[in-house]
């Protein structure tokens, strides 16, 4: 019990350091790992090796996936392809179902593009649609915010969920994580759709009702929808081919090719090649150096925070803490997937970043295939069980968005929603989405694992 108490205190100190003292998550997580290593009795001579092993595992595993996923998202944003995708969805459902259109636009755009950037990029479409349909602008802005947020926490190759999948040993099962993420994210959006419509009628947006669509020129020069969707569709198809290769009889050489192309890192490399026509069309090939450099600057902090989390996970396993948890596994197993949800929700609410909440919680849980991990101690020992845990962590990482979350200020600021209205609309909506998602995940876990 003393070890469990020490662990809880260490995590609370880490959360307090990030949220209250504004210490960078990388330093806070590394410091927590070192503190736990010493206090829980890891031999001093072993600590450097444990740190090195935990840190390097991210670079040999999921690091390149995060990098290429971020590069693809940046290219889609810089070339106007994200806007082209948004306009394509608007043409199909925009005039008849404007709120649904904005939600779907956000959901699609945020798969490759960060939700903050996606909202800034797409919000002018929502404002234009509000003027043309005479619907409350707040309803459309909240629907857009919900759609962006859902795919941001649930669907790879968004860095948070793809990092969690890698840290929990799901590198070769990324297609399953994507498929389950799609289902759970759409379930979480159902109540958000109706809530946005209801609360939006009660909110008066400020200062933007007569604003013109500032990105009209960008829309005019945007690439075709077919070219724009290609970098998203291609990696999914390649990963699907990789799965088929292991299930269907075919010549050995063809199975080897399919398996090679189906590896997530290779699939995303091919997806990056699909971005080249987008750069060429916008005459940005000569600027590709700067675009990729911007992407690496975005991906770098995520990778390093993920690596710090991996160090924390390695320390937890080395300290024998998991063996202690196994003694109480019967009690904790009652919580099931709600256990990682609660941890992620605490981290999210305390420090604001969904990505930090996801990666830190995933590092605590460890790999499903490792007998020394928390996952194994709690009985999550199959790819499907691990996938549901990734979803539970994602649900926690959206519960809730408030003043310490940059996305809250993006949605309220660019959506023309006062901060006081933001708490009773966007913050409450993220709570509803997170609770809906974890209920669906818990029910799926009861049935499937």
Coordinates of C-alpha atoms in Angstrom, one line a residue, residues 2-444:
X2 CA 2.9 2.4 0.7
X3 CA 4.2 1.9 -2.9
X4 CA 0.7 2.7 -4.3
X5 CA 0.5 5.8 -2.1
X6 CA 4.0 6.9 -3.3
X7 CA 2.9 6.3 -6.9
X8 CA -0.3 8.4 -6.5
X9 CA 1.6 11.2 -4.8
X10 CA 4.3 11.2 -7.6
X11 CA 1.6 11.5 -10.3
X12 CA -0.2 14.3 -8.4
X13 CA 3.1 16.2 -8.1
X14 CA 3.6 15.7 -11.8
X15 CA 0.2 17.0 -12.7
X16 CA 0.6 20.0 -10.3
X17 CA 4.0 20.8 -11.7
X18 CA 2.6 20.9 -15.3
X19 CA -0.7 22.7 -14.4
X20 CA 0.3 25.0 -11.6
X21 CA 4.0 25.7 -11.9
X22 CA 3.9 25.6 -15.8
X23 CA 6.9 23.2 -16.0
X24 CA 7.2 21.7 -19.4
X25 CA 5.6 18.2 -19.5
X26 CA 8.8 16.7 -20.8
X27 CA 10.8 17.8 -17.7
X28 CA 7.9 17.1 -15.3
X29 CA 7.5 13.5 -16.6
X30 CA 11.2 12.8 -16.6
X31 CA 11.6 14.2 -13.1
X32 CA 8.6 12.0 -11.9
X33 CA 10.2 9.0 -13.5
X34 CA 13.5 9.6 -11.7
X35 CA 11.7 10.3 -8.4
X36 CA 9.8 7.0 -8.6
X37 CA 12.9 5.1 -9.6
X38 CA 14.8 6.2 -6.5
X39 CA 11.9 6.0 -4.0
X40 CA 10.6 2.6 -5.3
X41 CA 14.1 1.1 -5.0
X42 CA 15.4 0.7 -8.6
X43 CA 19.2 0.1 -8.2
X44 CA 21.0 3.4 -8.9
X45 CA 23.3 1.7 -11.4
X46 CA 20.3 0.5 -13.4
X47 CA 18.5 3.8 -13.6
X48 CA 20.4 5.2 -16.6
X49 CA 19.9 2.0 -18.6
X50 CA 16.2 2.0 -17.8
X51 CA 15.9 5.7 -18.9
X52 CA 17.8 5.0 -22.1
X53 CA 15.8 1.9 -23.0
X54 CA 12.5 3.7 -22.3
X55 CA 13.4 6.8 -24.2
X56 CA 14.9 5.1 -27.3
X57 CA 12.0 2.7 -27.7
X58 CA 9.8 5.5 -29.0
X59 CA 12.3 6.4 -31.8
X60 CA 12.6 2.7 -32.8
X61 CA 8.9 2.3 -32.8
X62 CA 6.2 4.9 -33.4
X63 CA 8.5 8.0 -33.9
X64 CA 8.5 8.0 -37.7
X65 CA 4.8 7.4 -37.8
X66 CA 4.2 10.6 -35.8
X67 CA 6.7 12.5 -38.0
X68 CA 5.1 11.5 -41.3
X69 CA 1.6 11.9 -40.0
X70 CA 2.5 15.5 -38.9
X71 CA 4.1 16.3 -42.3
X72 CA 1.1 15.1 -44.2
X73 CA -1.2 17.2 -42.0
X74 CA 1.0 20.3 -42.5
X75 CA 1.0 19.8 -46.3
X76 CA -2.8 19.4 -46.4
X77 CA -3.1 22.6 -44.4
X78 CA -0.5 24.7 -46.4
X79 CA -1.7 23.6 -49.8
X80 CA -5.4 24.3 -49.2
X81 CA -6.2 20.6 -49.5
X82 CA -7.9 20.6 -46.1
X83 CA -10.2 23.4 -47.3
X84 CA -10.9 21.5 -50.5
X85 CA -12.0 18.5 -48.4
X86 CA -14.1 20.8 -46.3
X87 CA -15.8 22.3 -49.4
X88 CA -16.4 18.8 -50.8
X89 CA -18.3 17.8 -47.7
X90 CA -20.2 21.1 -47.7
X91 CA -21.3 20.6 -51.3
X92 CA -22.8 17.2 -50.5
X93 CA -24.6 17.9 -47.2
X94 CA -24.1 21.6 -46.5
X95 CA -27.3 23.3 -47.7
X96 CA -29.7 20.6 -46.4
X97 CA -27.9 19.8 -43.1
X98 CA -25.5 22.7 -42.3
X99 CA -24.8 21.5 -38.7
X100 CA -24.1 18.0 -39.8
X101 CA -21.9 19.3 -42.6
X102 CA -19.7 21.3 -40.2
X103 CA -19.4 18.4 -37.8
X104 CA -18.3 16.0 -40.7
X105 CA -16.0 18.6 -42.1
X106 CA -14.2 18.9 -38.7
X107 CA -14.2 15.2 -38.2
X108 CA -12.5 14.6 -41.6
X109 CA -10.1 17.6 -41.5
X110 CA -8.8 16.8 -38.0
X111 CA -7.6 13.2 -38.9
X112 CA -4.5 14.7 -40.6
X113 CA -4.6 18.3 -39.2
X114 CA -4.3 19.4 -35.6
X115 CA -7.7 20.5 -34.3
X116 CA -6.5 24.0 -33.3
X117 CA -5.2 24.6 -36.9
X118 CA -8.2 22.9 -38.4
X119 CA -10.7 25.2 -36.6
X120 CA -8.8 28.4 -37.7
X121 CA -8.7 27.0 -41.2
X122 CA -12.3 25.9 -41.6
X123 CA -14.3 28.3 -39.3
X124 CA -14.8 30.8 -42.2
X125 CA -16.7 28.2 -44.0
X126 CA -19.0 27.8 -41.0
X127 CA -19.5 31.6 -40.8
X128 CA -20.3 31.7 -44.5
X129 CA -22.7 28.8 -44.2
X130 CA -24.4 30.5 -41.2
X131 CA -25.1 33.6 -43.2
X132 CA -26.4 31.7 -46.2
X133 CA -28.7 29.4 -44.1
X134 CA -29.7 31.9 -41.3
X135 CA -28.9 29.3 -38.7
X136 CA -27.3 30.3 -35.3
X137 CA -23.6 30.7 -36.0
X138 CA -22.8 29.3 -32.5
X139 CA -24.4 26.0 -33.4
X140 CA -22.3 25.6 -36.4
X141 CA -19.1 26.6 -34.6
X142 CA -19.8 24.1 -31.8
X143 CA -20.5 21.4 -34.3
X144 CA -17.2 22.1 -36.0
X145 CA -15.4 22.1 -32.7
X146 CA -16.9 18.8 -31.7
X147 CA -16.0 17.1 -35.0
X148 CA -12.4 18.3 -34.9
X149 CA -12.0 17.2 -31.3
X150 CA -13.4 13.7 -31.8
X151 CA -11.0 12.6 -34.5
X152 CA -8.2 14.4 -32.7
X153 CA -8.3 12.1 -29.7
X154 CA -9.5 8.9 -31.3
X155 CA -8.3 8.4 -34.9
X156 CA -4.6 7.8 -36.0
X157 CA -2.5 9.2 -37.6
X158 CA -3.3 12.1 -35.3
X159 CA -0.2 12.2 -33.1
X160 CA -2.0 11.5 -29.7
X161 CA -3.8 8.3 -30.6
X162 CA -1.0 7.0 -32.9
X163 CA 1.5 7.5 -30.1
X164 CA -0.7 5.7 -27.6
X165 CA -1.2 2.8 -30.0
X166 CA 2.6 2.5 -30.4
X167 CA 3.3 2.7 -26.7
X168 CA 0.8 0.0 -26.0
X169 CA 2.2 -2.4 -28.7
X170 CA -0.3 -1.8 -31.4
X171 CA 2.1 -0.8 -34.2
X172 CA 1.0 -3.7 -36.4
X173 CA -2.7 -3.3 -35.5
X174 CA -3.0 0.4 -36.4
X175 CA -5.8 -0.3 -38.9
X176 CA -7.9 -1.8 -36.1
X177 CA -7.2 1.3 -34.0
X178 CA -8.3 3.5 -36.9
X179 CA -11.5 1.5 -37.4
X180 CA -12.5 1.4 -33.8
X181 CA -11.6 5.1 -33.5
X182 CA -13.9 5.9 -36.3
X183 CA -16.8 4.1 -34.6
X184 CA -16.2 5.5 -31.1
X185 CA -15.7 9.1 -32.4
X186 CA -18.9 9.0 -34.4
X187 CA -20.8 7.7 -31.3
X188 CA -19.4 10.6 -29.2
X189 CA -20.6 13.0 -31.8
X190 CA -24.2 11.9 -31.7
X191 CA -25.2 13.8 -28.5
X192 CA -22.9 16.7 -29.5
X193 CA -24.9 17.2 -32.7
X194 CA -28.1 17.7 -30.8
X195 CA -26.5 19.7 -27.9
X196 CA -24.8 22.1 -30.3
X197 CA -28.2 22.7 -32.0
X198 CA -30.0 23.4 -28.7
X199 CA -27.4 25.5 -26.9
X200 CA -26.4 27.4 -30.0
X201 CA -29.8 29.0 -30.2
X202 CA -29.2 30.6 -26.7
X203 CA -25.8 32.1 -27.6
X204 CA -25.2 35.3 -29.4
X205 CA -21.9 35.4 -31.3
X206 CA -19.9 38.6 -31.1
X207 CA -18.1 40.7 -33.7
X208 CA -18.2 38.3 -36.7
X209 CA -21.8 38.1 -38.0
X210 CA -21.0 40.3 -40.9
X211 CA -17.5 39.1 -41.5
X212 CA -16.7 38.1 -45.1
X213 CA -15.1 34.8 -46.0
X214 CA -11.5 35.7 -45.7
X215 CA -10.2 32.5 -47.3
X216 CA -12.1 32.9 -50.5
X217 CA -8.9 33.2 -52.5
X218 CA -7.5 30.1 -50.8
X219 CA -10.6 28.2 -51.7
X220 CA -10.4 29.3 -55.3
X221 CA -6.8 28.0 -55.7
X222 CA -7.3 24.9 -53.6
X223 CA -6.5 21.5 -55.3
X224 CA -9.2 19.1 -56.4
X225 CA -11.0 17.0 -53.8
X226 CA -9.7 13.8 -55.3
X227 CA -6.0 14.9 -54.9
X228 CA -6.8 16.3 -51.4
X229 CA -8.3 13.1 -50.1
X230 CA -5.6 10.9 -51.5
X231 CA -3.0 11.2 -48.7
X232 CA -5.7 10.1 -46.2
X233 CA -7.2 7.2 -48.3
X234 CA -4.0 5.7 -49.5
X235 CA -2.4 4.7 -46.2
X236 CA -5.7 3.2 -44.9
X237 CA -5.9 1.1 -48.1
X238 CA -2.3 0.0 -47.8
X239 CA -2.8 -1.0 -44.2
X240 CA -5.9 -2.9 -45.2
X241 CA -3.9 -4.7 -47.9
X242 CA -1.3 -5.7 -45.2
X243 CA -4.1 -7.2 -43.1
X244 CA -5.5 -9.1 -46.2
X245 CA -2.0 -10.5 -46.8
X246 CA -2.1 -12.4 -43.5
X247 CA -5.7 -13.7 -44.0
X248 CA -6.0 -14.6 -47.7
X249 CA -3.9 -17.2 -49.6
X250 CA -1.8 -15.6 -52.3
X251 CA 1.7 -16.0 -53.8
X252 CA 4.4 -15.6 -51.2
X253 CA 6.1 -12.7 -53.0
X254 CA 2.8 -10.8 -53.3
X255 CA 2.0 -11.4 -49.6
X256 CA 5.5 -10.1 -48.7
X257 CA 4.9 -6.9 -50.8
X258 CA 1.4 -6.3 -49.2
X259 CA 2.8 -6.9 -45.7
X260 CA 5.7 -4.4 -46.4
X261 CA 3.4 -1.7 -47.8
X262 CA 0.9 -2.3 -45.0
X263 CA 3.3 -1.4 -42.2
X264 CA 2.1 1.9 -40.8
X265 CA 5.4 3.7 -41.3
X266 CA 5.7 2.6 -45.0
X267 CA 2.0 3.4 -45.6
X268 CA 2.5 6.9 -44.3
X269 CA 5.7 7.3 -46.4
X270 CA 3.7 6.4 -49.5
X271 CA 1.0 8.9 -48.3
X272 CA 3.6 11.6 -48.2
X273 CA 4.5 10.8 -51.8
X274 CA 0.8 11.5 -52.6
X275 CA 1.3 14.9 -51.1
X276 CA 3.8 15.9 -53.8
X277 CA 1.2 16.6 -56.5
X278 CA -0.5 19.0 -54.0
X279 CA 2.8 20.8 -53.5
X280 CA 3.4 20.9 -57.2
X281 CA -0.1 22.3 -58.0
X282 CA 0.4 25.1 -55.6
X283 CA 4.0 25.7 -56.8
X284 CA 5.3 25.0 -53.3
X285 CA 7.9 22.3 -54.1
X286 CA 10.7 24.8 -53.6
X287 CA 9.2 25.7 -50.2
X288 CA 9.0 22.0 -49.1
X289 CA 12.1 22.4 -46.9
X290 CA 10.3 25.0 -44.8
X291 CA 7.1 23.1 -44.7
X292 CA 8.8 19.9 -43.5
X293 CA 10.9 21.9 -41.0
X294 CA 7.6 23.4 -39.6
X295 CA 6.3 19.8 -39.4
X296 CA 9.3 18.6 -37.5
X297 CA 9.0 21.5 -35.1
X298 CA 5.4 20.4 -34.4
X299 CA 6.2 16.7 -34.2
X300 CA 9.3 17.2 -32.0
X301 CA 7.7 18.1 -28.8
X302 CA 5.1 15.4 -29.2
X303 CA 7.8 12.7 -29.8
X304 CA 9.9 13.9 -26.8
X305 CA 6.9 14.0 -24.5
X306 CA 5.9 10.6 -25.7
X307 CA 9.5 9.4 -25.1
X308 CA 9.5 10.9 -21.6
X309 CA 6.2 9.0 -20.9
X310 CA 7.9 5.8 -22.2
X311 CA 10.7 6.4 -19.6
X312 CA 8.0 6.7 -16.9
X313 CA 6.5 3.4 -18.1
X314 CA 9.9 1.7 -18.1
X315 CA 10.6 2.8 -14.5
X316 CA 7.2 1.5 -13.4
X317 CA 7.9 -1.9 -14.8
X318 CA 11.5 -2.0 -13.5
X319 CA 10.5 -1.0 -10.0
X320 CA 8.2 -4.0 -9.5
X321 CA 5.2 -1.7 -9.1
X322 CA 3.1 -3.8 -11.5
X323 CA 3.6 -6.8 -9.2
X324 CA 2.0 -4.8 -6.4
X325 CA -0.9 -3.8 -8.7
X326 CA -1.5 -7.4 -9.5
X327 CA -2.3 -8.0 -5.9
X328 CA -5.1 -5.5 -6.2
X329 CA -6.0 -6.5 -9.8
X330 CA -9.3 -8.0 -8.7
X331 CA -10.5 -4.7 -7.3
X332 CA -9.1 -2.5 -10.1
X333 CA -10.5 -4.9 -12.8
X334 CA -14.0 -3.9 -11.7
X335 CA -13.3 -0.5 -13.2
X336 CA -12.0 -2.1 -16.4
X337 CA -11.4 0.5 -19.2
X338 CA -12.8 3.2 -16.9
X339 CA -9.5 3.1 -15.0
X340 CA -7.4 4.6 -17.8
X341 CA -10.3 6.9 -18.6
X342 CA -10.2 8.4 -15.1
X343 CA -6.4 8.9 -15.2
X344 CA -6.5 10.6 -18.7
X345 CA -9.5 12.8 -17.6
X346 CA -7.6 14.0 -14.5
X347 CA -4.5 14.8 -16.6
X348 CA -6.6 16.5 -19.2
X349 CA -8.6 18.6 -16.8
X350 CA -5.6 19.6 -14.8
X351 CA -3.1 20.6 -17.5
X352 CA -5.2 21.2 -20.7
X353 CA -3.3 19.3 -23.4
X354 CA -5.1 16.2 -24.8
X355 CA -1.9 14.9 -26.3
X356 CA 0.0 15.1 -23.0
X357 CA -3.0 13.3 -21.3
X358 CA -3.0 10.6 -23.9
X359 CA 0.7 9.9 -24.0
X360 CA 1.2 10.1 -20.3
X361 CA -1.7 7.7 -19.5
X362 CA -0.5 5.3 -22.3
X363 CA 3.0 5.3 -20.7
X364 CA 1.5 4.3 -17.4
X365 CA -0.4 1.4 -18.9
X366 CA 2.5 0.0 -20.9
X367 CA 2.4 -2.7 -23.7
X368 CA -0.4 -5.3 -23.7
X369 CA 2.2 -8.0 -24.7
X370 CA 4.5 -7.2 -21.8
X371 CA 4.0 -9.4 -18.7
X372 CA 5.5 -6.7 -16.5
X373 CA 3.1 -3.9 -17.7
X374 CA 0.0 -2.4 -16.0
X375 CA -2.0 -3.6 -19.0
X376 CA -1.1 -7.2 -18.3
X377 CA -1.7 -6.8 -14.6
X378 CA -5.3 -5.5 -15.3
X379 CA -6.0 -8.3 -17.9
X380 CA -5.8 -6.2 -21.1
X381 CA -3.7 -8.8 -22.9
X382 CA -5.1 -8.9 -26.5
X383 CA -4.9 -6.4 -29.4
X384 CA -8.6 -5.7 -29.2
X385 CA -8.5 -5.1 -25.4
X386 CA -5.5 -2.7 -25.9
X387 CA -7.4 -0.9 -28.7
X388 CA -10.3 -0.3 -26.3
X389 CA -7.9 1.0 -23.7
X390 CA -6.5 3.4 -26.3
X391 CA -10.1 4.6 -26.9
X392 CA -10.8 4.9 -23.2
X393 CA -7.7 7.1 -22.9
X394 CA -8.9 9.2 -25.8
X395 CA -12.3 9.6 -24.1
X396 CA -10.6 10.8 -21.0
X397 CA -8.4 13.2 -22.9
X398 CA -11.5 15.1 -24.1
X399 CA -13.0 15.4 -20.6
X400 CA -13.0 18.3 -20.4
X401 CA -11.8 21.3 -22.4
X402 CA -11.8 24.5 -20.4
X403 CA -9.7 27.6 -19.8
X404 CA -6.3 25.8 -19.6
X405 CA -6.8 24.3 -23.0
X406 CA -5.6 26.3 -26.0
X407 CA -8.3 24.6 -28.1
X408 CA -11.0 26.1 -25.8
X409 CA -9.7 29.6 -26.7
X410 CA -9.5 28.8 -30.4
X411 CA -13.1 27.6 -30.5
X412 CA -14.5 30.6 -28.5
X413 CA -12.2 33.2 -30.1
X414 CA -12.6 32.2 -33.8
X415 CA -16.2 31.1 -33.2
X416 CA -17.2 34.4 -31.8
X417 CA -18.4 32.9 -28.5
X418 CA -17.9 34.7 -25.2
X419 CA -15.7 32.8 -22.7
X420 CA -18.6 32.7 -20.2
X421 CA -20.8 31.1 -22.9
X422 CA -17.9 28.8 -23.8
X423 CA -18.0 27.1 -20.4
X424 CA -21.7 26.3 -20.6
X425 CA -21.5 25.3 -24.3
X426 CA -18.1 23.9 -25.4
X427 CA -16.9 22.7 -22.0
X428 CA -20.1 21.0 -21.2
X429 CA -20.3 19.5 -24.7
X430 CA -16.8 17.9 -24.3
X431 CA -18.0 16.4 -21.0
X432 CA -21.0 14.9 -22.7
X433 CA -18.9 13.6 -25.5
X434 CA -16.3 12.0 -23.1
X435 CA -19.0 10.4 -21.0
X436 CA -20.8 9.1 -24.0
X437 CA -17.6 7.6 -25.4
X438 CA -16.6 5.8 -22.3
X439 CA -20.0 4.3 -21.8
X440 CA -19.9 2.9 -25.4
X441 CA -16.3 1.7 -24.8
X442 CA -17.2 0.0 -21.5
X443 CA -20.1 -1.7 -23.1
X444 CA -18.0 -2.9 -25.9

